Amino acid sequence: MSVIENPLATIQDLFAKNWKQDQTTDKNEFGVTEHFQNLFDTREKLLQIPVLDAQSISTLPLNSLVRFRCMIQDTELSQEVALFATTVISPPDGEEKLVCHRYSDGPHEDHHLHTNPSEGIMDLRNAYYCVSVPGESQWVKEYERSKVASLDAALNGLKLDSSEPHVIPERYPFSGADHFAAVVKTHSSDVSIGVTDMVEVIGVLGASDKLASGDSFDFHDDSASGPRIPTVHAILMRKIEDHGHPGLGLNGRPEEADLQCFSAEAATIRKDLIKYIASAVRGDELAAELVLLHFLARIYSRPSGAVLGKFSLNLRDSSANSPVYPNLAQVMRNLLPKVHAMALSLQILNDNFFFPRGDEHLASGMLQVTRGTAFLLDETALEEGTLVDKGLKNLKAVSDVSLYQTLSYVFPYNNLDFQTDISLLFVSNGNSLVPVDCAVTLSPGPLADEPGSEPTEEQLVLFRKYISVLRLAEYTFPESMAKEIEMEFMEQRKAAAVAGTSLITPNDLAFNISLARLVALSYGEQTLTRQRWEHAVSLAKQIKGRGKQ
Amino acid sequence: MSEPPSTPRTPRRSSARHSQLSDLPSSPGLHYPSSPGLGVSSPLPFATSPGFQVQYQPGQYAHTPVGRHFHVQGSEDASSPIGMPMPSSPPLRSQLGSSNLRSDITYGTPREPRSVMSEATRRRRNDVVSSPQVARHLAGKADPASELASSTPFPTSQDYDPTQVVKVVWGTAVEINEVIRIFKDFMDNFKQRYRIVKENPNVQSISESENKPFYPQLIEQMALTNTRQLNLDCQNLLAYRPAVKLHSLLIDYPAEVLPLLDFTLNEYFDERHPEVDLKGDSLMIRPFNLGKTINTRDLGPEDIDRLVTVKGLMLRTSSVIPNVKRAFFQCLVCDQTSTSEADRGRIVEPTKCPRQECGALNSMSLIHNRGEYADKQVCRMQEMPESIPDGQTPQSISLVVHDDLVDVCKPGDRLEITAVFRGVPVRVNPRQRTIKALYRTYLDVVHIKKSDKKRLSIDDEIANQGGKAAVYQGGDEIEVQSEDVIAKIQEISKLPNLYETLARSVAPSIYEHDDIKKGVLLQMFGGTNKSFKKAGSPRYRGDINVLLVGDPGTSKSQILTYVHKIAPRGVYTSGKGSSAVGLTAYVTRDPDTRQLVLESGALVLSDGGICCIDEFDKMSDATRSVLHEVMEQQTVSVAKAGIITTLNARTSLLAAANPIHSQYNHRLPMVDNIDLPPTLISRFDLLYLVLDIVNEQNDRRLARHILSLYLEDAPETAGVQVIPIDTLTSYISYARNQCHPVLNEEASSTLIQCYLELRKLGGGKQITATTRQLESMIRLAEARAKLRLSNTVEKADVEEASRLIREGLKESAMDPRTGLLDMDLLTTGQGSYDRGHLEDMRRELLNLLNATDKVTLRWADLLADFNAQSTVAVSEEQFSRVLAELEQQQYIKVSGKRGLRVIKKLTVGQERE
């Protein structure tokens, strides 16, 4: 399609057709967005647009149409007032015409600017710094690849990449990790797109340039430093729901058919899956079940300050050289779309930043990831020593995520809290340093250290889908159950007060309710039944029982 | 060049103008070089950086370009580019509005887009000049100032005289004579009454001063105080109907109108106060309060070169940059000298020696120390944290600050800035010929107003104690805008159940705990700070400290965060996370300058405010010891890296602590329940227990509350009638600053009575109240009086204060074993009951020790054994106290730490020796 090779021509045509200079037309309304939306109205058509990534950047021609899937790392590179359109004289015939520069870097070399540049019309645009999605699992990448296999093969052949990557390392959450970055320039003032959102951008590839530092007090070109970052002039930009599973729809709603299918098969898949996870947690089925429930958890509501749906988990394994962390990391990478596993050692705590901090630039922190990313943190790597100021703040950031699912971005004179949805799973010897929703001590099962049989590829595909679909499923909490639970709570408290045993606290109640939701979902059920409630309560009891040993 | 008619009485100024004029080429119109460029080759990078031109320098207007204009005006030179008779419109913009240099910057941006964007407006504005009938007809439509104009019942340009010859600045609607005339009229006749009536048509009483022309008063004050700037509240322009037009002109064409206003002001001032010697300075208009504030995010191309008001948070400021105002050149060949004025940020370097006989080319060199410089500062301002949309990171914008506004604001200040929005082209990429496709924007500041509305302002008293009265005045003297706020505050203060309503409004999402809320509320009001000069005591604290102790999950933290939100200089910190240095102050090396700097911690930062410390009990001992000093002396001493200093930390503490064994043990007194030294506990004025108690009704409500979250119903809130947080904040702020209550006779006697009663509570044997409680009572009573906006403490205040303290004591100082109040529990950690039992315990323990034949015993084992044979539970605290006594008497030796403590029995024989 020629529009992919030369989108600017299409835009100019639209501009010439729809833009009347004398009218005070809204600059957003000369039909570009609609035109491209219509042009690429199906997924298949969208997939024809070449993907922009670290490999393809060297081969994609300037000013061609590209597709870029990324996480927004910073929404506020400095705001730009840019040329919207100017009158130019084209070289061959000296014809004067008004040219639109909205989706390009500026007037083209062949264009001679009209002698009176004040004819230009200005435009305001925002620049977002975008990076590749942090922590994406290999199978997700492969899934994407297989869809555009032909192109990919061609690209691999052309791989002549030896130059250093054009990224700003401190703007990526995981330091040292390979990634790709681009500056996306957009005219939309859609404030619903924010930091750590995952977006898909269809736009015109612009020149790579140094990032202008808005920081500098003089406004010279020289002040810009650092690597040259490619630019994408966004035509379409849309938020992708953060489930990260490439096989599911982009709107974040599981399809009815999938739900149907899983409600029937859930019980068996669940069993297999628990068995698979158990192989990683030394055969402990209870722990494996909790890990599974942990995978299914997501923040689904934040009514008046409370955070519902979070389920951070701590596995306590007192044995030395516990294989749980590496095993679990492998399992998670196999099952979940976005995973980051790391050792929570003193050195890592003291040397890295977990939270983003901005002065002029927003430097990233490890926890600046898209919603739905799973973290596996290994506290068994922790040794004695001093935690410096930075380490303390990092630990605080982790516990804030665990407790409130908010991450504080540190700016001078004020901190801004951003909402997150990060699953935290801790493996530790004793109690975790970080307060968690649920902690359970591992008790090795009979088949403790025997390597379990690896699931087949088909099974894995099923597991992945099962987790991603049920994680997103809607859930209702029937009023009748609420009544029963309420009565139960009061009676238990009364009984405990009489017997002088420890009271069931409101927190216990809240824990049971959220556990019940996950249990129900894991069975593919979307409402709570008595049976699942009792299962949840018994789980909670077992967890408590483990804690006392 | 003739003298302007108004100057004869001011020889100083006219002579200055003379000299300027004599430096000029023969025609003022030719003063501008025909080509942009040629910056001065000055070594000062900022002064000459080509991309960065200061177009507007308030300091220069009155005596440089504008002054010149008016000479031209006076001579009615029709061919002069400024005073153009309409409708002829030469293709040049007037020198006021533009020079070639300037157009370098404004290429395409400012005028054209605006005329595209608001085409109708612009055209019509041009029309305003030529056909006023049309203007009058269209006024109120599509005009940027339409809302403002239409909000006043008068047509905008009512007293316009079409027959008059009109001179406008080309490309704008600025009519020079008109602007001057209007402004003069405004200054002559504006009375505050207009403003008051406009804002509140029902005002009955207008004081005499409000009925006098306002600006002559203000100008007189300027003459007396030697002030060089006049803060012009633009709302005043709107309130005076002939000047309404000026308001929109000022916003649209600040670069043209401001110099005119400055000029007018100077003339006006000279007329009225010829005796004041301005020492060559000129007066400046600093307009503010334009009517609406724009978020930095919403500044667009259409705002370029317009006057805007923006709110923000200052991030950092550069050092003061000397900006060349007038450069001095000397010919290298013949030593002939010449000077060159900066014109909107640029210096024209003479290419040729001006002496005809010499005429050497490129021989003029700059003599730095003979030039004149003005102050300039470049700052970075971030948008207000409140106005950042969800999920976005904050945006920041550059500010350029000139002259006396330099160093007015410090990083961290919340500001409301009135400024001209500018755009400069950036990134002329040599490789790509992307010519001026990008513009960077910044603000040229004309007025700074510090604003801090959400938070309480800190005590005036404290703010001024350092002797640093605010040098810079942001407003024009008489505060009008707060009137209705004050009215509202007064209204609230008349509520029948004021105290209860206010208490309910504190953290309305939390159920009950009314006494705690009351305590915290009074803490926010605070007592009166006193100093008795005669007695020589430095300062007598009025700050009230509150400690909350209780079961986890009882919303202590919520109360803390709420207070932090509204308290003046509130700082929130967690005892667990903050080390002593984090709380107090520490010395670090500044990364840029490598100099040692003192960084203040939470306590110092909350000087004059409230410091909220969560997890108070988790603090390290070192940190706590610092708090001793803070809570009584209200200072923090730092002795580190050669810096020895005492910083003020006049802060109230609101702390929350958890009981030692997660659940509060009712069988033990308070002191044994929290891991805090009694000495520290006793420094709190109020102590509250927040407990989780089984109660069917409560439980049901709790369960409902939790379930309702999951049922996706909106959870109910506790309060019926609550005062919104902003109002409460301003109420408290007002009370803190306005009221300094004093005890009246009746109150004092009640106080004595209450104190005596409190002391009697213990039944005579125990000490129930100390003078500390008396002081607390006074503070609380004062706070309660402040709450009523009263300046006298009355009997009821004292009674409430004493009730609060009694309630607090009942919970905290009650010895559950005897049921009596015992202050000793708080001050020393052991009550009289303990002391009686200590002897028994010592004897028993000695028996126990003698009974075993082991020489060394584990501490924990011994405690367990001891507890096994004791009828009452012995706390670790008590146990170690007994052990300490035994150790002192050389019966035993304790070694090791905490859980690993080992007790070694010293043989009886040794002991006997």
XYZ file of N, CA, C and O in Angstrom, chain A residues 24 27 62 74-76 78-83 105-107 109 113 117-118 120 122-125 191 193-195 207-209 212 214-215 217-221 228 300 303-304 306 308 359-360 362 392 411-414 416 418 477 479 482 486 489-490 493-494 497 503 506 509-510 513, chain B residues 46 49-50 52 107-109 112 116-117 119 296-297 299-301 313-316 318 378-380 382 385 388-396 411-412 424 426-427 429 431-442 577 692-694 696 699-700 702-704 706-707 709-711 715:
552
model
N -11.952 29.278 10.284
C -11.259 28.938 11.517
C -11.570 27.480 11.841
O -12.270 27.174 12.792
N -7.852 22.544 13.974
C -6.716 21.905 13.313
C -6.810 20.385 13.341
O -6.151 19.693 12.596
N 12.520 6.866 6.314
C 11.991 8.055 6.977
C 10.634 8.406 6.368
O 10.395 8.168 5.193
N 6.958 8.774 29.922
C 6.839 10.141 30.416
C 5.902 10.889 29.480
O 6.062 10.836 28.266
N 4.929 11.543 30.032
C 4.006 12.277 29.172
C 4.451 13.703 28.946
O 3.848 14.431 28.175
N 5.455 14.126 29.664
C 5.788 15.535 29.567
C 7.223 15.785 29.171
O 8.028 16.227 29.962
N 9.111 18.384 26.938
C 8.592 19.742 26.913
C 7.573 19.913 25.787
O 7.673 19.302 24.730
N 6.610 20.723 26.094
C 5.560 20.976 25.119
C 6.135 21.787 23.953
O 7.008 22.613 24.145
N 5.660 21.505 22.789
C 6.247 22.172 21.640
C 5.202 22.976 20.890
O 4.085 22.523 20.690
N 5.615 24.138 20.493
C 4.805 24.878 19.546
C 5.485 24.646 18.206
O 6.660 24.925 18.063
N 4.773 24.068 17.277
C 5.424 23.676 16.040
C 4.642 24.193 14.849
O 3.479 24.573 14.962
N 5.319 24.170 13.733
C 4.714 24.648 12.509
C 3.607 23.691 12.086
O 3.816 22.485 12.002
N 8.635 16.345 10.371
C 9.588 17.093 11.181
C 9.647 18.560 10.809
O 10.217 19.360 11.518
N 9.100 18.893 9.673
C 9.160 20.287 9.262
C 9.199 20.339 7.752
O 9.105 19.313 7.082
N 9.368 21.504 7.208
C 9.369 21.635 5.763
C 10.441 20.747 5.138
O 11.539 20.599 5.671
N 13.223 19.363 2.484
C 14.379 20.025 1.894
C 14.073 20.652 0.531
O 14.580 21.699 0.184
N 10.882 27.726 1.416
C 9.883 28.432 2.206
C 9.502 29.725 1.508
O 10.322 30.364 0.862
N 7.681 34.041 6.096
C 7.418 32.869 6.915
C 6.282 33.092 7.919
O 5.792 32.155 8.508
N 5.936 34.332 8.090
C 4.888 34.576 9.082
C 3.539 34.034 8.619
O 2.580 34.035 9.357
N 3.088 31.119 8.255
C 2.976 29.825 8.915
C 1.902 29.813 9.992
O 1.613 30.827 10.616
N 0.732 27.968 13.489
C 1.369 27.197 14.541
C 0.391 26.242 15.197
O -0.808 26.394 15.116
N 0.980 25.356 15.896
C 0.251 24.220 16.392
C 0.928 23.790 17.689
O 2.123 23.941 17.841
N 0.160 23.254 18.601
C 0.742 22.814 19.863
C 0.787 21.297 19.868
O -0.192 20.651 19.527
N 1.902 20.732 20.231
C 1.904 19.270 20.316
C 2.644 18.775 21.542
O 3.504 19.441 22.087
N -6.157 13.213 27.844
C -5.426 13.043 29.086
C -5.679 11.676 29.707
O -5.122 11.349 30.730
N -4.726 9.055 28.443
C -3.500 8.302 28.212
C -2.435 8.865 29.125
O -2.101 10.037 29.061
N -1.963 8.028 30.011
C -1.026 8.522 31.004
C 0.193 7.647 31.114
O 0.387 6.716 30.333
N 0.979 7.979 32.108
C 2.220 7.267 32.327
C 1.946 5.784 32.600
O 0.965 5.451 33.252
N 12.575 11.867 12.063
C 14.023 11.804 12.218
C 14.383 11.449 13.646
O 13.640 11.713 14.583
N 15.543 10.853 13.782
C 16.064 10.620 15.123
C 16.751 11.891 15.561
O 17.502 12.481 14.804
N 16.476 12.247 16.769
C 17.074 13.489 17.209
C 17.404 13.414 18.677
O 16.849 12.607 19.408
N 15.578 17.315 23.229
C 15.805 18.672 23.704
C 15.575 18.659 25.202
O 14.578 18.157 25.683
N 14.423 20.390 28.160
C 13.673 21.579 28.535
C 14.313 22.221 29.742
O 14.008 23.326 30.143
N 15.223 21.473 30.315
C 15.884 21.893 31.533
C 16.774 23.092 31.316
O 16.884 23.979 32.143
N 18.594 26.421 30.511
C 18.079 27.763 30.695
C 18.245 28.613 29.449
O 17.677 29.655 29.304
N 19.073 28.181 28.571
C 19.071 28.890 27.306
C 18.493 27.950 26.272
O 18.399 26.752 26.468
N 18.120 28.487 25.175
C 17.310 27.695 24.273
C 18.092 27.298 23.028
O 17.628 27.420 21.915
N 19.288 26.850 23.258
C 20.114 26.495 22.124
C 19.947 25.064 21.721
O 19.619 24.211 22.516
N 20.287 24.828 20.509
C 20.292 23.467 20.027
C 21.351 22.655 20.743
O 21.164 21.508 21.083
N 20.449 9.966 19.993
C 19.386 10.418 19.105
C 18.239 9.429 19.173
O 18.414 8.246 18.943
N -9.565 -4.322 40.672
C -10.750 -4.098 39.858
C -11.564 -2.908 40.312
O -12.481 -2.481 39.619
N -12.821 1.904 45.398
C -13.851 2.767 45.953
C -13.320 3.532 47.163
O -12.724 2.933 48.043
N -13.520 4.796 47.158
C -13.139 5.715 48.249
C -11.862 5.297 48.974
O -11.846 5.053 50.166
N -10.045 2.677 49.153
C -9.653 1.286 49.350
C -9.198 0.702 48.013
O -9.591 1.189 46.957
N -9.265 -2.715 45.934
C -9.864 -4.036 45.935
C -9.241 -4.901 44.859
O -9.040 -4.468 43.735
N 13.113 15.385 37.629
C 13.434 16.761 37.932
C 12.895 17.474 36.725
O 11.809 18.001 36.716
N 13.668 17.348 35.690
C 13.150 17.821 34.419
C 12.784 16.603 33.600
O 11.711 16.482 33.050
N 11.999 12.606 33.530
C 11.509 11.590 34.438
C 12.365 10.348 34.243
O 12.233 9.646 33.259
N 16.227 2.268 51.516
C 15.035 2.405 52.345
C 13.869 2.912 51.524
O 12.744 2.412 51.614
N 9.140 14.060 42.654
C 9.487 15.291 41.959
C 9.981 16.270 43.006
O 9.666 16.115 44.176
N 10.738 17.249 42.596
C 11.164 18.200 43.607
C 9.941 18.900 44.205
O 9.043 19.307 43.479
N 9.904 18.982 45.466
C 8.854 19.691 46.220
C 7.504 19.006 46.230
O 6.591 19.452 46.883
N 7.331 17.998 45.450
C 6.088 17.255 45.626
C 6.243 15.857 45.048
O 7.000 15.649 44.114
N 4.113 12.629 43.458
C 2.824 12.322 42.867
C 2.597 10.828 42.962
O 3.474 10.046 42.622
N 0.966 7.537 41.659
C 0.327 6.972 40.483
C -0.196 5.601 40.842
O 0.430 4.869 41.591
N -20.785 -10.193 43.419
C -20.830 -10.644 44.795
C -22.277 -10.511 45.232
O -22.767 -9.403 45.436
N -25.800 -10.242 46.992
C -26.250 -9.642 48.245
C -26.569 -10.720 49.288
O -26.282 -10.574 50.473
N -23.586 -11.842 50.957
C -23.097 -10.775 51.831
C -23.807 -10.833 53.175
O -23.187 -10.717 54.235
N -22.074 -11.559 56.741
C -22.173 -10.563 57.806
C -22.565 -11.229 59.121
O -21.952 -10.986 60.169
N -19.805 -13.288 60.558
C -18.753 -12.453 61.150
C -19.112 -12.052 62.577
O -18.315 -12.186 63.508
N -20.355 -11.582 62.724
C -20.757 -11.113 64.047
C -20.778 -12.248 65.050
O -20.363 -12.095 66.206
N -17.279 -13.192 66.126
C -16.678 -12.231 67.046
C -17.245 -12.400 68.440
O -16.537 -12.343 69.436
N -18.560 -12.602 68.467
C -19.190 -12.741 69.767
C -18.625 -13.979 70.472
O -18.265 -13.929 71.648
N -15.148 -13.449 71.702
C -15.077 -12.563 72.855
C -15.427 -13.351 74.112
O -14.820 -13.165 75.173
N -9.794 -12.310 68.349
C -10.952 -11.879 67.574
C -10.681 -12.005 66.085
O -9.551 -11.845 65.639
N -11.743 -7.128 61.209
C -12.303 -6.709 59.930
C -11.353 -7.028 58.778
O -11.789 -7.346 57.679
N -11.832 -10.486 57.641
C -13.053 -10.572 56.837
C -12.783 -10.116 55.404
O -13.144 -10.800 54.438
N -12.119 -8.982 55.301
C -11.834 -8.450 53.969
C -10.968 -9.424 53.185
O -11.187 -9.654 51.994
N -13.035 -12.306 51.908
C -13.906 -11.935 50.790
C -13.105 -11.855 49.495
O -13.542 -12.344 48.455
N 24.750 34.605 28.447
C 23.307 34.776 28.478
C 22.865 36.082 27.859
O 21.808 36.200 27.320
N 22.982 35.355 23.935
C 22.569 34.143 23.249
C 21.461 34.481 22.259
O 20.427 34.984 22.631
N 21.719 34.210 21.007
C 20.854 34.749 19.968
C 19.429 34.200 20.029
O 18.488 34.900 19.739
N 17.807 33.593 22.443
C 17.091 33.917 23.662
C 17.081 35.403 23.849
O 18.048 36.003 24.260
N 8.508 35.401 14.235
C 8.208 34.809 12.940
C 6.961 33.969 12.950
O 6.935 32.862 13.482
N 6.006 34.446 12.358
C 4.875 33.559 12.153
C 4.074 33.240 13.377
O 2.899 32.997 13.288
N 4.705 33.198 14.500
C 3.952 32.736 15.651
C 2.877 33.680 16.141
O 1.704 33.356 16.075
N 0.050 36.042 13.397
C -0.739 35.384 12.356
C -1.648 34.294 12.897
O -2.825 34.302 12.622
N -5.539 33.896 12.611
C -6.235 32.781 11.991
C -7.200 32.169 12.982
O -8.351 31.906 12.683
N -6.680 31.989 14.155
C -7.480 31.323 15.169
C -8.705 32.143 15.523
O -9.816 31.669 15.571
N -9.906 34.900 14.013
C -9.953 35.807 12.883
C -10.881 36.984 13.136
O -10.500 38.141 13.084
N -0.537 25.849 32.842
C 0.568 25.817 31.868
C 0.246 24.885 30.703
O 0.655 25.108 29.580
N -0.474 23.820 31.023
C -0.859 22.856 30.013
C -1.712 23.477 28.902
O -1.743 22.986 27.787
N -1.599 26.566 27.782
C -1.009 27.661 27.031
C -0.737 27.167 25.616
O -0.065 26.164 25.422
N -1.287 27.857 24.651
C -1.109 27.402 23.282
C -0.547 28.491 22.416
O -0.237 29.586 22.902
N -0.398 28.201 21.145
C 0.165 29.204 20.241
C -0.621 30.508 20.265
O -0.055 31.588 20.086
N 4.505 25.933 40.720
C 5.382 25.652 41.840
C 6.806 25.856 41.344
O 7.213 25.237 40.365
N 7.541 26.734 41.993
C 8.884 27.033 41.525
C 9.799 25.837 41.751
O 9.872 25.308 42.851
N 10.449 25.403 40.708
C 11.339 24.240 40.841
C 12.757 24.678 41.149
O 13.364 24.214 42.079
N 13.283 25.532 40.318
C 14.606 26.051 40.648
C 14.851 27.359 39.931
O 14.159 27.709 38.981
N 17.946 30.082 38.543
C 19.361 30.207 38.225
C 19.946 31.270 39.131
O 19.233 31.940 39.866
N 16.700 33.173 35.367
C 15.887 32.223 34.614
C 15.448 31.133 35.568
O 16.249 30.615 36.339
N 14.184 30.831 35.559
C 13.648 29.882 36.524
C 12.848 28.813 35.806
O 12.482 28.953 34.653
N 12.598 27.799 36.554
C 11.786 26.712 36.033
C 10.597 26.563 36.970
O 10.757 26.461 38.179
N 6.967 24.504 37.778
C 6.162 23.316 37.481
C 4.699 23.653 37.718
O 4.381 24.467 38.571
N 0.687 20.866 41.567
C 0.417 19.433 41.694
C -1.073 19.110 41.600
O -1.450 18.062 41.104
N -2.527 18.620 37.879
C -2.008 17.604 36.961
C -3.089 16.555 36.749
O -3.609 16.001 37.704
N -3.449 16.300 35.521
C -4.463 15.271 35.293
C -3.929 13.904 35.715
O -2.717 13.692 35.727
N -4.833 13.020 36.018
C -4.458 11.678 36.445
C -3.558 11.004 35.429
O -3.817 11.068 34.231
N -2.540 10.372 35.894
C -1.715 9.578 35.006
C -0.694 10.388 34.237
O 0.054 9.843 33.454
N -0.675 11.677 34.442
C 0.284 12.494 33.706
C 1.397 12.917 34.638
O 1.205 13.023 35.832
N 2.531 13.140 34.043
C 3.618 13.668 34.842
C 3.569 15.191 34.756
O 3.039 15.730 33.797
N 4.090 15.850 35.773
C 3.940 17.304 35.782
C 4.745 17.983 34.683
O 5.803 17.514 34.291
N 4.213 19.075 34.234
C 4.835 19.815 33.162
C 5.524 21.026 33.766
O 5.069 21.549 34.772
N 6.575 21.452 33.148
C 7.179 22.663 33.681
C 7.499 23.621 32.551
O 7.553 23.249 31.386
N 12.875 28.343 45.255
C 12.367 27.039 44.835
C 11.432 26.469 45.900
O 11.698 26.576 47.095
N 10.366 25.899 45.459
C 9.401 25.343 46.398
C 8.216 26.241 46.646
O 7.207 25.808 47.172
N 10.169 31.073 21.253
C 11.400 31.283 20.499
C 11.676 30.041 19.666
O 11.444 28.938 20.108
N 13.526 26.998 18.075
C 14.634 26.171 18.513
C 14.958 25.140 17.453
O 14.210 24.940 16.513
N 16.038 24.481 17.703
C 16.435 23.338 16.931
C 16.398 23.601 15.434
O 15.586 23.079 14.710
N 17.920 22.530 12.779
C 18.780 21.383 12.566
C 19.555 21.556 11.273
O 18.977 21.600 10.198
N 21.314 19.630 9.586
C 21.281 18.532 8.641
C 19.983 18.507 7.861
O 19.893 18.002 6.774
N 18.973 18.984 8.495
C 17.675 18.725 7.905
C 16.921 19.949 7.412
O 15.822 19.828 6.898
N 17.497 21.064 7.608
C 16.831 22.287 7.185
C 15.404 22.395 7.709
O 14.495 22.811 7.012
N 15.229 21.930 8.893
C 13.893 22.091 9.464
C 13.855 23.475 10.071
O 14.178 23.688 11.220
N 13.490 24.385 9.239
C 13.642 25.774 9.628
C 12.487 26.228 10.502
O 11.344 26.224 10.085
N 12.842 26.560 11.687
C 11.870 27.168 12.593
C 10.565 26.404 12.640
O 9.486 26.958 12.657
N 10.685 25.120 12.613
C 9.465 24.344 12.713
C 9.080 24.162 14.160
O 7.979 23.770 14.469
N 10.023 24.420 15.039
C 9.759 24.190 16.446
C 9.986 25.457 17.240
O 10.932 26.187 17.002
N 9.135 25.668 18.181
C 9.305 26.832 19.039
C 9.324 26.384 20.475
O 8.563 25.512 20.858
N 10.202 26.956 21.218
C 10.154 26.684 22.651
C 9.503 27.893 23.298
O 9.657 29.019 22.849
N 8.774 27.629 24.337
C 8.029 28.723 24.939
C 8.546 29.029 26.338
O 9.086 28.162 27.008
N 8.382 30.242 26.745
C 8.705 30.606 28.123
C 7.864 31.804 28.521
O 7.126 32.363 27.713
N 10.649 4.626 58.789
C 11.477 4.953 57.643
C 12.475 6.060 57.892
O 13.424 6.208 57.157
N -9.911 -1.443 69.489
C -10.853 -2.271 68.740
C -11.661 -3.063 69.771
O -11.163 -3.992 70.388
N -12.868 -2.674 69.979
C -13.668 -3.286 71.035
C -14.835 -4.045 70.423
O -15.465 -3.578 69.474
N -15.119 -5.224 70.979
C -16.238 -6.023 70.476
C -17.552 -5.398 70.927
O -17.767 -5.158 72.108
N -21.622 -5.429 69.387
C -22.419 -5.987 68.304
C -22.786 -4.950 67.254
O -22.629 -5.163 66.062
N -19.778 -3.880 65.334
C -19.309 -4.948 64.466
C -20.162 -5.028 63.221
O -19.650 -5.160 62.111
N -21.459 -4.925 63.445
C -22.349 -5.022 62.297
C -22.042 -3.897 61.309
O -21.940 -4.101 60.112
N -19.317 -2.270 61.021
C -18.010 -2.501 60.398
C -18.120 -3.484 59.245
O -17.633 -3.234 58.151
N -18.800 -4.596 59.543
C -18.934 -5.628 58.520
C -19.642 -5.065 57.304
O -19.244 -5.296 56.161
N -20.684 -4.293 57.566
C -21.429 -3.652 56.481
C -20.503 -2.773 55.651
O -20.525 -2.771 54.435
N -17.327 -2.892 55.279
C -16.383 -3.649 54.444
C -17.119 -4.296 53.279
O -16.717 -4.193 52.122
N -18.238 -4.938 53.613
C -18.973 -5.619 52.555
C -19.447 -4.638 51.498
O -19.447 -4.940 50.316
N -18.040 -2.151 50.409
C -16.964 -1.872 49.457
C -17.014 -2.889 48.329
O -16.893 -2.567 47.161
N -17.208 -4.152 48.735
C -17.162 -5.220 47.740
C -18.468 -5.309 46.964
O -18.533 -5.859 45.881
N -19.517 -4.789 47.563
C -20.804 -4.809 46.873
C -20.933 -3.638 45.929
O -21.959 -3.442 45.301
N -19.771 3.678 50.101
C -19.752 3.581 51.551
C -20.257 4.867 52.194
O -20.025 5.961 51.682
